Amino acid sequence: MEDVIHRVAEDPSNNLEWLQAESPWQALAVIFELSEALKMDNPEDYIGRLHVHVDGSCNGMQHYAAFGRDSNGGRQVNLAESDRPGDVYTAILKFVIRDIEGEKDPAMIEIAESLKGKVTRKVIK
């Protein structure tokens, strides 16, 4: 595999394996970086300069959960270990639906009734 990496890095126009990747341009960038790292005596010492895109789960809430050391919130935004991925929007939706259905204030009942069945995860997000 190492020979393929070096070969593609040296001449990507004629060694087109990288075009088979799901994201070919990202793959080519990684190949260039890997080739340079693998040329070193200790590849772990290589300082990569690739941009790493990380799609967080509701980044702002991740920060609040982390700053507040909120373990429940951390699970909802995938900062803490859990048996399954957290979905903060669905968790919030459940609270909103519970409040709509349990509304007792006479001044708010009409509004709550008009919202029933209309508040979705997409609306919360």
Short mmCIF file of C-alpha atoms in Angstrom, two decimals:
data_model
loop_
_atom_site.label_atom_id
_atom_site.label_comp_id
_atom_site.label_asym_id
_atom_site.label_seq_id
_atom_site.Cartn_x
_atom_site.Cartn_y
_atom_site.Cartn_z
CA MET A 1 0.00 0.00 0.00
CA GLU A 2 2.86 2.35 0.81
CA ASP A 3 4.16 2.04 -2.76
CA VAL A 4 0.74 3.07 -4.12
CA ILE A 5 0.68 6.10 -1.83
CA HIS A 6 4.12 7.27 -3.00
CA ARG A 7 3.36 6.54 -6.65
CA VAL A 8 0.10 8.52 -6.60
CA ALA A 9 1.67 11.38 -4.64
CA GLU A 10 4.51 11.65 -7.17
CA ASP A 11 2.27 11.57 -10.26
CA PRO A 12 -1.47 11.83 -9.56
CA SER A 13 -2.21 12.59 -13.23
CA ASN A 14 -1.07 9.16 -14.34
CA ASN A 15 -1.82 7.15 -11.19
CA LEU A 16 -5.54 7.61 -10.89
CA GLU A 17 -6.45 5.30 -8.00
CA TRP A 18 -7.40 8.35 -5.92
CA LEU A 19 -10.30 9.06 -8.28
CA GLN A 20 -12.08 5.95 -6.97
CA ALA A 21 -12.46 7.46 -3.49
CA GLU A 22 -15.80 8.80 -2.29
CA SER A 23 -14.19 12.25 -1.98
CA PRO A 24 -11.33 12.15 -4.50
CA TRP A 25 -9.80 15.55 -3.79
CA GLN A 26 -9.75 14.92 -0.07
CA ALA A 27 -8.23 11.51 -0.73
CA LEU A 28 -5.50 13.07 -2.86
CA ALA A 29 -4.70 15.61 -0.15
CA VAL A 30 -4.38 12.76 2.37
CA ILE A 31 -2.16 10.81 -0.03
CA PHE A 32 0.22 13.79 -0.32
CA GLU A 33 0.39 14.08 3.48
CA LEU A 34 0.81 10.35 4.04
CA SER A 35 3.56 10.14 1.45
CA GLU A 36 5.54 12.86 3.22
CA ALA A 37 4.97 11.26 6.63
CA LEU A 38 6.00 7.82 5.41
CA LYS A 39 9.28 9.20 4.07
CA MET A 40 10.32 10.09 7.64
CA ASP A 41 12.25 7.79 9.96
CA ASN A 42 9.39 8.15 12.43
CA PRO A 43 6.12 8.99 10.58
CA GLU A 44 4.48 9.79 13.92
CA ASP A 45 6.67 12.89 14.11
CA TYR A 46 5.16 14.29 10.92
CA ILE A 47 3.09 17.41 11.49
CA GLY A 48 0.11 17.24 9.18
CA ARG A 49 -1.52 20.36 7.86
CA LEU A 50 -4.80 18.98 6.61
CA HIS A 51 -8.02 20.68 7.55
CA VAL A 52 -10.11 18.21 9.52
CA HIS A 53 -13.82 18.86 9.27
CA VAL A 54 -15.73 17.77 12.32
CA ASP A 55 -19.47 17.88 12.28
CA GLY A 56 -20.50 18.26 15.87
CA SER A 57 -23.86 17.62 17.40
CA CYS A 58 -25.27 21.05 18.11
CA ASN A 59 -21.91 22.72 18.76
CA GLY A 60 -23.20 25.57 20.92
CA MET A 61 -24.94 23.16 23.27
CA GLN A 62 -21.80 20.99 23.30
CA HIS A 63 -19.91 23.98 24.66
CA TYR A 64 -22.55 24.69 27.31
CA ALA A 65 -22.62 21.03 28.38
CA ALA A 66 -18.83 20.92 28.59
CA PHE A 67 -18.47 24.22 30.46
CA GLY A 68 -21.21 23.26 32.89
CA ARG A 69 -19.95 19.69 33.23
CA ASP A 70 -23.50 18.60 32.47
CA SER A 71 -23.32 14.83 32.00
CA ASN A 72 -26.95 14.49 30.87
CA GLY A 73 -26.58 17.33 28.37
CA GLY A 74 -23.24 15.86 27.31
CA ARG A 75 -24.93 12.58 26.42
CA GLN A 76 -27.62 14.42 24.44
CA VAL A 77 -24.97 16.19 22.31
CA ASN A 78 -22.63 13.18 22.05
CA LEU A 79 -19.88 14.43 24.36
CA ALA A 80 -20.31 11.65 26.89
CA GLU A 81 -20.49 7.90 26.42
CA SER A 82 -23.90 6.46 25.85
CA ASP A 83 -25.42 3.23 24.55
CA ARG A 84 -26.70 5.08 21.49
CA PRO A 85 -26.10 8.44 19.82
CA GLY A 86 -27.76 11.41 21.49
CA ASP A 87 -30.27 13.61 19.71
CA VAL A 88 -30.76 16.83 21.63
CA TYR A 89 -33.42 18.08 19.23
CA THR A 90 -35.63 15.05 19.87
CA ALA A 91 -35.07 15.40 23.61
CA ILE A 92 -36.15 19.06 23.48
CA LEU A 93 -39.11 18.14 21.27
CA LYS A 94 -40.34 15.69 23.91
CA PHE A 95 -40.24 18.45 26.56
CA VAL A 96 -42.08 20.89 24.30
CA ILE A 97 -44.79 18.34 23.41
CA ARG A 98 -45.20 17.45 27.10
CA ASP A 99 -45.62 21.13 27.97
CA ILE A 100 -48.06 21.75 25.11
CA GLU A 101 -50.19 18.77 26.07
CA GLY A 102 -50.08 19.63 29.77
CA GLU A 103 -50.85 23.34 29.46
CA LYS A 104 -53.25 24.43 32.21
CA ASP A 105 -53.05 28.23 32.00
CA PRO A 106 -56.39 29.43 30.54
CA ALA A 107 -54.60 32.26 28.73
CA MET A 108 -52.29 29.75 26.96
CA ILE A 109 -54.61 26.80 26.26
CA GLU A 110 -55.77 28.15 22.89
CA ILE A 111 -52.17 28.65 21.75
CA ALA A 112 -51.17 25.21 23.02
CA GLU A 113 -54.10 23.61 21.17
CA SER A 114 -53.09 25.37 17.94
CA LEU A 115 -49.54 23.97 18.26
CA LYS A 116 -50.55 20.35 18.77
CA GLY A 117 -49.21 18.18 15.96
CA LYS A 118 -47.31 21.08 14.41
CA VAL A 119 -44.10 21.12 16.43
CA THR A 120 -41.60 18.72 14.88
CA ARG A 121 -37.92 17.96 15.31
CA LYS A 122 -37.22 20.16 12.29
CA VAL A 123 -39.00 23.08 13.95
CA ILE A 124 -36.94 22.60 17.10
CA LYS A 125 -33.70 22.45 15.12
#
